[in-house]
Amino acid sequence: MDMESSISEIIRLCFPAAKQVIARSHVQNLAFAAVQEMRSSFQSD
């Protein structure tokens, strides 16, 4: 499932009994991007 809040809301309305699952790879990619951003800001100081 896409992690966009608008898509999440549509799924919640259309399929109220469904469990929403976020792919582990999406979470890993977001975490990696956050760490890279922090790392680059520390290196530029």
Coordinates of C-alpha atoms in Angstrom, one line a residue:
M1 CA 0.0 0.0 0.0
D2 CA 1.1 3.5 -0.7
M3 CA 1.8 5.4 2.5
E4 CA 0.1 8.6 1.2
S5 CA -2.5 9.7 3.7
S6 CA -5.1 10.4 0.9
I7 CA -4.8 6.8 -0.4
S8 CA -5.0 5.5 3.2
E9 CA -8.2 7.4 3.8
I10 CA -9.8 6.1 0.6
I11 CA -8.9 2.5 1.5
R12 CA -10.3 3.0 5.0
L13 CA -13.6 4.3 3.5
C14 CA -13.9 1.6 0.8
F15 CA -12.7 -1.3 2.8
P16 CA -13.4 -0.6 6.5
A17 CA -12.7 -4.2 7.7
A18 CA -9.4 -4.5 5.8
K19 CA -6.1 -4.4 7.7
Q20 CA -3.7 -1.9 6.3
V21 CA -0.1 -3.1 5.9
I22 CA 2.9 -1.0 5.1
A23 CA 5.7 -2.8 3.3
R24 CA 8.9 -3.1 5.3
S25 CA 11.0 -1.9 2.4
H26 CA 9.1 1.5 2.4
V27 CA 9.9 2.0 6.1
Q28 CA 13.5 1.0 5.6
N29 CA 13.8 3.5 2.7
L30 CA 12.4 6.3 4.7
A31 CA 14.7 5.5 7.6
F32 CA 17.7 5.3 5.4
A33 CA 16.9 8.6 3.7
A34 CA 16.5 10.3 7.1
V35 CA 19.9 9.0 8.3
Q36 CA 21.6 10.1 5.1
E37 CA 20.1 13.6 5.5
M38 CA 21.3 13.8 9.1
R39 CA 24.8 12.5 8.1
S40 CA 25.2 15.0 5.3
S41 CA 24.1 17.9 7.6
F42 CA 26.7 16.8 10.2
Q43 CA 29.5 16.5 7.5
S44 CA 28.8 20.0 6.2
D45 CA 29.2 21.6 9.7

